[in-house]
mmCIF file of C-alpha atoms in Angstrom:
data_model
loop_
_atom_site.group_PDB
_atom_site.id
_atom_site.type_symbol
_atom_site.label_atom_id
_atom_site.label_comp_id
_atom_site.label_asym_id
_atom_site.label_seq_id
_atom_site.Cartn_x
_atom_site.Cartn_y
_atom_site.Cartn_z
ATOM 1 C CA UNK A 152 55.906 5.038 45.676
ATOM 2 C CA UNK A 153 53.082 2.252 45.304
ATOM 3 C CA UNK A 154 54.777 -1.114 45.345
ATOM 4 C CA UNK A 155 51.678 -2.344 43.889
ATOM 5 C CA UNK A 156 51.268 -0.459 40.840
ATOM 6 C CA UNK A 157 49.062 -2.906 39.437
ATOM 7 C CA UNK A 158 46.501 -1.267 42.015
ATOM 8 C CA UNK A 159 46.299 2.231 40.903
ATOM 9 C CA UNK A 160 44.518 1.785 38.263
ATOM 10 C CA UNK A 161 41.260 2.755 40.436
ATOM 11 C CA UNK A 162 40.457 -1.429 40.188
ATOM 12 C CA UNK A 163 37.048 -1.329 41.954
ATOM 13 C CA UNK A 164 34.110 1.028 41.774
ATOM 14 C CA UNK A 165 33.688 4.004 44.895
ATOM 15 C CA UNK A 166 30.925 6.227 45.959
ATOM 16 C CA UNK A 167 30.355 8.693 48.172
ATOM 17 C CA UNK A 168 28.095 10.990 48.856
ATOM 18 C CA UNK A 169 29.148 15.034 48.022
ATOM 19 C CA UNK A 170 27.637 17.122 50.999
ATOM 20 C CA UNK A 171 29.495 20.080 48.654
ATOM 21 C CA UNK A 172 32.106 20.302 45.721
ATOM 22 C CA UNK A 173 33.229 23.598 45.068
ATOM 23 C CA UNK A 174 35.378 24.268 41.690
ATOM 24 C CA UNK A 175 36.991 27.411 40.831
ATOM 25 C CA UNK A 176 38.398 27.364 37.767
ATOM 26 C CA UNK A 177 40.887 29.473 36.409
ATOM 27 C CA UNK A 178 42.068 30.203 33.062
ATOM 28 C CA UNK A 179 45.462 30.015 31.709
ATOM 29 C CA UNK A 180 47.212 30.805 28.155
ATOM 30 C CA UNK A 181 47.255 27.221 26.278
ATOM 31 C CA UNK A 182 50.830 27.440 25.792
ATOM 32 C CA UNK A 183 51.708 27.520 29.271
ATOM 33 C CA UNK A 184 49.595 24.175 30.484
ATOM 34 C CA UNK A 185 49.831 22.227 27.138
ATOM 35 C CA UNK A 186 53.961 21.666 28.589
ATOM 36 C CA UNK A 187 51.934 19.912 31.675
ATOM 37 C CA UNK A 188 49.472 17.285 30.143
ATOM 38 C CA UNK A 189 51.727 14.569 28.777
ATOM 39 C CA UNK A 190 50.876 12.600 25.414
ATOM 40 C CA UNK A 191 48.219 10.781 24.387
ATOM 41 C CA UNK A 192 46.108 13.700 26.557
ATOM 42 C CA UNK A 193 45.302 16.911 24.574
ATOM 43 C CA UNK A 194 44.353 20.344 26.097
ATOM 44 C CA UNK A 195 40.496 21.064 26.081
ATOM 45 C CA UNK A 196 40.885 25.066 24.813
ATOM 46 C CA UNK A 197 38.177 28.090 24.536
ATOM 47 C CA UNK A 198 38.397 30.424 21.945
ATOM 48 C CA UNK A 199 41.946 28.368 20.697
ATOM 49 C CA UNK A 200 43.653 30.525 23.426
ATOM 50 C CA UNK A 201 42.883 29.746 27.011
ATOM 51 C CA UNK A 202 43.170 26.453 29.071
ATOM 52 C CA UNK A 203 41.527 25.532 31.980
ATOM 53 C CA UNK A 204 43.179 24.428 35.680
ATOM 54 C CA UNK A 205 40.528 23.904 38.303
ATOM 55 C CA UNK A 206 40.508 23.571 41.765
ATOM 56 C CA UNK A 207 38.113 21.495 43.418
ATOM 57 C CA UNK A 208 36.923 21.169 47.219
ATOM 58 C CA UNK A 209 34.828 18.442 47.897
ATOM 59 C CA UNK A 210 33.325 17.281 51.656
ATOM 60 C CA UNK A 211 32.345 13.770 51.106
ATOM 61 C CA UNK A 212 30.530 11.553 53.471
ATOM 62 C CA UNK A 213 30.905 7.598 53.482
ATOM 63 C CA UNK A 214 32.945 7.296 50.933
ATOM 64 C CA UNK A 215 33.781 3.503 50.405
ATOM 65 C CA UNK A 216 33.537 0.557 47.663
ATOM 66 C CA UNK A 217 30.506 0.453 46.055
ATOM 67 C CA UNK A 218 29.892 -3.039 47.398
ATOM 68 C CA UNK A 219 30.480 -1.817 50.802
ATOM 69 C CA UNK A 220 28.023 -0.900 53.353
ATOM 70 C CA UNK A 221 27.470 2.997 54.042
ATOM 71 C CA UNK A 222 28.374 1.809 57.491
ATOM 72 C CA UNK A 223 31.777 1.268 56.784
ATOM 73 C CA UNK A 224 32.175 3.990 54.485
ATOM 74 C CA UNK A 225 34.486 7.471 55.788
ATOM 75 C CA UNK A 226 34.246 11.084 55.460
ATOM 76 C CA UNK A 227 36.871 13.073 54.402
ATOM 77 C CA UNK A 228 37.366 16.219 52.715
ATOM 78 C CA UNK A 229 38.915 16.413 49.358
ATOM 79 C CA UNK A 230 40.886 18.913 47.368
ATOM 80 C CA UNK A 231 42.859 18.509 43.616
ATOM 81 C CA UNK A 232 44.253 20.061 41.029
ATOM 82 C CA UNK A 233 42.945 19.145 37.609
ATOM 83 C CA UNK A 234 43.469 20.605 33.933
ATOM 84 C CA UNK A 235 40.293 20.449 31.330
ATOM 85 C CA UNK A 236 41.814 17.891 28.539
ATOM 86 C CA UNK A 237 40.649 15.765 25.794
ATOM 87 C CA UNK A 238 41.715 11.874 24.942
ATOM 88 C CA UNK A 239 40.715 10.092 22.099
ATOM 89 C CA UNK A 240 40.231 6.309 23.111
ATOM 90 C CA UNK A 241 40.973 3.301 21.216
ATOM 91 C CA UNK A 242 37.862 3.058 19.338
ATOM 92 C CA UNK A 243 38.243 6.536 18.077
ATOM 93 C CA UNK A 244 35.757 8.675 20.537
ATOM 94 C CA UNK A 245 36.820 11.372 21.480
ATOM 95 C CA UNK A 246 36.164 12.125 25.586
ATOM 96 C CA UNK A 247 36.374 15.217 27.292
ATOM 97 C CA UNK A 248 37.462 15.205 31.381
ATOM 98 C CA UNK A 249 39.985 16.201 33.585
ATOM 99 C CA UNK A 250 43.872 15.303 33.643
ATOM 100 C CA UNK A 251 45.118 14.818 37.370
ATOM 101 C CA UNK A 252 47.866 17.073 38.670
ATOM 102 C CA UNK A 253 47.535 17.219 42.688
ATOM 103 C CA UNK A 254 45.295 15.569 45.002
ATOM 104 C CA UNK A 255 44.788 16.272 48.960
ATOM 105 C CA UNK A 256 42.737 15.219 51.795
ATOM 106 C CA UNK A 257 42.587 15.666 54.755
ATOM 107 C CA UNK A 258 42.886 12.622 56.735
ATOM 108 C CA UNK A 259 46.213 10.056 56.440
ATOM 109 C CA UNK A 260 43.808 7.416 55.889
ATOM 110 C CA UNK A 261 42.540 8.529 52.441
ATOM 111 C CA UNK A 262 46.102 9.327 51.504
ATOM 112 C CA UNK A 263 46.899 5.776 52.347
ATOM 113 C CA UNK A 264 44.628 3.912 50.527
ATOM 114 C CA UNK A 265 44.489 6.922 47.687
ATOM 115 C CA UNK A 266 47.663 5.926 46.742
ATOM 116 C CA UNK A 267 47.377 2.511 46.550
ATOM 117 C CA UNK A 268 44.704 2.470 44.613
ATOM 118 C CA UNK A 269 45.005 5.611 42.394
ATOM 119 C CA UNK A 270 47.303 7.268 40.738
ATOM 120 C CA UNK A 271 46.446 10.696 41.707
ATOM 121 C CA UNK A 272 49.462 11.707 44.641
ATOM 122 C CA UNK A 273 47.597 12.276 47.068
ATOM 123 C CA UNK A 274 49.088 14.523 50.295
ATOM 124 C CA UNK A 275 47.647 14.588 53.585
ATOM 125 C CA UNK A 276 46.962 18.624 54.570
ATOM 126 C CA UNK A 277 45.543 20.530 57.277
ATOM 127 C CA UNK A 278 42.050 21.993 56.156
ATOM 128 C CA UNK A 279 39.702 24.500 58.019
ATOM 129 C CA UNK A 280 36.372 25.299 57.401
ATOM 130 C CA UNK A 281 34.768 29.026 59.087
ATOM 131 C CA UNK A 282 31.339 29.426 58.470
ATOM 132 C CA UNK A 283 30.573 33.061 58.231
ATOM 133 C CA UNK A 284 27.430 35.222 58.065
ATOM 134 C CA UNK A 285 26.585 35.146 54.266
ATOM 135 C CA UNK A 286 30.233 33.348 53.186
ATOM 136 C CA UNK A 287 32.128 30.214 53.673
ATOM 137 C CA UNK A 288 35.703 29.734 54.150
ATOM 138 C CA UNK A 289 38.284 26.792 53.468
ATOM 139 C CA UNK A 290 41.985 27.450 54.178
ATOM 140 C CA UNK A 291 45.016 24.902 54.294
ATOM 141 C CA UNK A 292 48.363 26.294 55.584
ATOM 142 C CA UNK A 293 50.095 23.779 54.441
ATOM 143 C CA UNK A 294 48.391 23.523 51.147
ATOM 144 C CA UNK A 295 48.626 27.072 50.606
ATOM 145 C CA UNK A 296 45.204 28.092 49.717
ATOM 146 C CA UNK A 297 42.222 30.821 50.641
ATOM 147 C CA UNK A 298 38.642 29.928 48.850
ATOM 148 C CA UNK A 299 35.723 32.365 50.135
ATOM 149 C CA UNK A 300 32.616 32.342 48.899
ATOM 150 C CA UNK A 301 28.947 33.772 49.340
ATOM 151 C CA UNK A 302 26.668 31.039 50.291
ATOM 152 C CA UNK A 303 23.390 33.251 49.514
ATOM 153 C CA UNK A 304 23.125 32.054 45.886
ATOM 154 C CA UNK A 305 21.297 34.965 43.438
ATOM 155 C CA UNK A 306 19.855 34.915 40.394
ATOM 156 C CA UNK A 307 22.131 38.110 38.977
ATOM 157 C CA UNK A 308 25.300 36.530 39.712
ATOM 158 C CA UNK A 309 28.234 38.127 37.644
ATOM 159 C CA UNK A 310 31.172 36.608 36.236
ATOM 160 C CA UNK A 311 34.650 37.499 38.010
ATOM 161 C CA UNK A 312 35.871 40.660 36.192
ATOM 162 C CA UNK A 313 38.988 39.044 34.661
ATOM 163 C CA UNK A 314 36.891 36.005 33.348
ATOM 164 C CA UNK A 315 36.760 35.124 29.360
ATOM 165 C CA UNK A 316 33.812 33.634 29.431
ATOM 166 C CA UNK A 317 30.917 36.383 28.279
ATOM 167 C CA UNK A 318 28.249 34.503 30.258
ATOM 168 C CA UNK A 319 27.957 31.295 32.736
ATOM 169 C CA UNK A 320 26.461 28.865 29.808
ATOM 170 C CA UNK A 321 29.668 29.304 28.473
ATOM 171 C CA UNK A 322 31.563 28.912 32.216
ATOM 172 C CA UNK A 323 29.637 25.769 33.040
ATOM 173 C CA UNK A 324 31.003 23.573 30.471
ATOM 174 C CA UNK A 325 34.439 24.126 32.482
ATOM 175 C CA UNK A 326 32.835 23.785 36.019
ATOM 176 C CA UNK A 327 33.599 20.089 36.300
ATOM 177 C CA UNK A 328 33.361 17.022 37.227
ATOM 178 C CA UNK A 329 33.602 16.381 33.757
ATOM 179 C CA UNK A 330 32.492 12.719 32.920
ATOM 180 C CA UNK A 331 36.104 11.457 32.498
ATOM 181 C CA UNK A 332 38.866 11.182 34.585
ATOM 182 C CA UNK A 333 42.074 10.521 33.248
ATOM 183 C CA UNK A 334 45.792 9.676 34.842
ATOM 184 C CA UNK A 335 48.931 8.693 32.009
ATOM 185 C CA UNK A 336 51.463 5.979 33.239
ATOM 186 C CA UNK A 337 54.441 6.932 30.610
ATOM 187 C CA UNK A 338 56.734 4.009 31.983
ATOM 188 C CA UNK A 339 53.985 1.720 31.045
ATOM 189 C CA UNK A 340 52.421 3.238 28.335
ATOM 190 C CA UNK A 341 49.251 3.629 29.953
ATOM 191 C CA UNK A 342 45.982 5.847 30.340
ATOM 192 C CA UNK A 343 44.017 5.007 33.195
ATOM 193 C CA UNK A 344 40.292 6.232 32.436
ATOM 194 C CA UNK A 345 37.598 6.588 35.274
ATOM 195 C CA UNK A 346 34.162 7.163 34.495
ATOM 196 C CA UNK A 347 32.025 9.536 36.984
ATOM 197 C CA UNK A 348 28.216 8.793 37.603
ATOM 198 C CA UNK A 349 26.184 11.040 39.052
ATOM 199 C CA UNK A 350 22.163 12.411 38.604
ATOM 200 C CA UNK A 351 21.053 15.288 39.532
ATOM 201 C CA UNK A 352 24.012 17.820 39.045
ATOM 202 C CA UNK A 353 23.284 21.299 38.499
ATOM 203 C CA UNK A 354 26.229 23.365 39.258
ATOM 204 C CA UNK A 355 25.217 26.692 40.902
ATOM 205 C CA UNK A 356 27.008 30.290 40.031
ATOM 206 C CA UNK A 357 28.981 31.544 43.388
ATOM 207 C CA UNK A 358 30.344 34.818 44.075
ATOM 208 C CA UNK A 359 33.742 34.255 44.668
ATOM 209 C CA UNK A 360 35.343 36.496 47.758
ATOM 210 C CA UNK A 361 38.930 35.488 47.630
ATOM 211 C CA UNK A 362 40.948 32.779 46.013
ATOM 212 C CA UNK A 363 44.513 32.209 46.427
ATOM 213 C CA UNK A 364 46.181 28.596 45.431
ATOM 214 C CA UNK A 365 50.245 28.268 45.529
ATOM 215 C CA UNK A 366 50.024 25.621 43.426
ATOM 216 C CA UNK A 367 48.503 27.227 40.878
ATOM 217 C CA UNK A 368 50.713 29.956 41.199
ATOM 218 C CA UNK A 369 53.867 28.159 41.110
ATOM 219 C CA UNK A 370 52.249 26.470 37.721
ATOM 220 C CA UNK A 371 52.271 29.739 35.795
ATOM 221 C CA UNK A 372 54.055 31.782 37.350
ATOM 222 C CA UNK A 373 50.443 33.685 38.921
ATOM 223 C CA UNK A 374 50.181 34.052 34.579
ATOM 224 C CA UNK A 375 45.902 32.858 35.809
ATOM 225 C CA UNK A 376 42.217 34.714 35.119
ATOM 226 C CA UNK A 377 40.147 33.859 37.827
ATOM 227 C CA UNK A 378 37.421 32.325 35.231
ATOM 228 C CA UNK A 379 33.993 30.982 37.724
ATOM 229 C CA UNK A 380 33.147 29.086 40.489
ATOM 230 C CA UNK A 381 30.405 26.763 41.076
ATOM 231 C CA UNK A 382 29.154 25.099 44.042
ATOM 232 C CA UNK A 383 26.665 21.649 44.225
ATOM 233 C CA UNK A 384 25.118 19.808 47.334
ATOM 234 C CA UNK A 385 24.218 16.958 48.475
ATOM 235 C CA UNK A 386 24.870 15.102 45.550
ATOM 236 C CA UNK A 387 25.626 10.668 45.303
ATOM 237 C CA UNK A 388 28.566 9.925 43.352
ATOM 238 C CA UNK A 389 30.139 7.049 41.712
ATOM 239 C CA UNK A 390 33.631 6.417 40.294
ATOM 240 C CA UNK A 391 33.172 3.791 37.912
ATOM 241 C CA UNK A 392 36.226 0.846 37.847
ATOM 242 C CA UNK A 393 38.816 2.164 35.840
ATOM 243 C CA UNK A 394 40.092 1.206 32.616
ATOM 244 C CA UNK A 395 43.308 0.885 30.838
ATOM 245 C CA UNK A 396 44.340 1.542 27.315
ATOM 246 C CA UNK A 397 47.759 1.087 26.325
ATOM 247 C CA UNK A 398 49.258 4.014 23.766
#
C-alpha cells in the first residue's frame, strides 16, 4: 500500500517512446463487467450489449518525466488490463477512455515507482519475447498469458470469427489508447483523470494466432469474444499530469 497516497494521482507529466503497443480486445456481455467499474465510471457498450476488456502490451523506451532528459529515461515493457468506460466530468463533458483493472511490467523498478505515483497496481512479471518467421510472441508464466501475432501486416485482414464487430472501422474505436485514463479512489471520493498525447497513431489490423489471458478468464468466467487486435510502432507518448475531481 502507498503511504503516500497523495502521490498517485499521476502528479507530474511522463513520456516515453512506444517501440510497439499491442491491444487485443475482447468482448464481454455488459452485465458481467458493469459489476467491475465502480461509480461515477459508466460502461462504454456496442450495440447496448457487449463491453469491452482490453489487453495491452506495450515495449517502451526511455520512459521518464517529461522534464527529464531521454538520458535518464528507462525501458521497460508494459502490460494492463483495462475496460472501455465513459465519465462525465464536472463541467458536464462527457469523456470516453479506459478504467484501470491490472497493470504489469516487467522490471521491479517500474513497479516501484508505478505505485507510488499511480494508482494502477502494478506487479512485477516475467515476460518473453520469441521472434518468429512471420509472427511474434509474448508469454508471462507468471502472468498467465500467450499473445501471437503475424507481423506481415495485409491489406485483407479479417476480423476474428467470434468478433461483433462487422468490420474494423467499427473495431478501431475499441483499439485503445483511448484519450482518457481514468482510476476511482472510493475512500476519498475521487477520480483521477490522465490525459494521453500522442500524433501520429494509426492502429494497424493484426492477425491474431493465439491469445490466452488468466486474468481475463478468471473475470468472466472465459464468458469473452475474442473482438480485434491492433498493433502501432514507434510512436512518442505523453501522459499528461493528472487531475482530480471529487464525486
Amino acid at each position: 500500500m502507498n503511504i503516500f497516497p497523495k502521490l498517485q494521482s499521476h502528479p507530474f507529466p511522463v513520456e516515453a517512446f512506444f517501440k510497439q503497443s499491442v491491444v487485443v480486445t475482447c468482448a464481454v456481455e455488459k452485465s458481467i463487467l458493469e459489476k467491475l467499474i465502480p461509480a461515477p465510471l459508466t460502461l462504454d457498450t456496442f450495440q447496448n450489449y457487449w463491453g469491452f476488456v482490453a489487453m495491452a502490451l506495450v515495449e517502451t523506451q526511455n520512459l521518464r518525466p517529461k522534464s527529464f532528459s531521454a538520458l535518464l529515461g528507462n525501458d521497460f515493457t508494459l502490460t494492463g488490463y483495462r475496460i472501455f468506460v465513459r465519465y462525465t466530468n464536472s463541467k458536464g463533458k462527457n469523456l470516453r477512455g479506459l478504467y484501470i483493472l491490472k497493470s504489469e511490467t516487467d522490471k521491479r523498478k517500474m513497479e516501484f515507482l508505478g505505485n507510488i505515483f499511480t494508482n494502477y497496481q502494478y506487479k512485477t512479471i516475467d515476460i518473453q519475447k520469441t521472434i518468429q518467421s512471420d509472427s511474434v510472441l509474448f508469454r508471462s508464466k507468471s502472468g498467465g498469458f500467450q499473445m501471437r501475432f503475424k507481423t506481415t501486416l495485409e491489406s485483407d485482414i479479417g476480423l476474428p470469427t467470434s468478433s461483433p464487430f462487422t468490420d474494423w472501422k467499427e473495431a478501431r474505436r475499441f483499439a485503445g489508447p483511448l484519450p482518457f485514463t481514468f482510476s476511482v479512489n472510493n475512500m476519498r471520493k475521487e477520480v483521477v483523470i490522465v490525459e494521453g498525447k500522442r500524433e501520429f497513431w494509426q492502429p494497424k489490423p493484426i492477425q491474431i494466432l493465439k491469445f490466452s489471458s488468466d486474468y481475463i478468464n478468471q473475470l468472466n468466467n472465459s464468458q469473452f469474444r475474442l473482438a480485434s487486435g491492433f498493433v502501432v510502432e514507434n510512436i512518442p507518448y505523453e501522459w499528461k499530469a493528472g487531475k482530480i475531481e471529487n464525486f
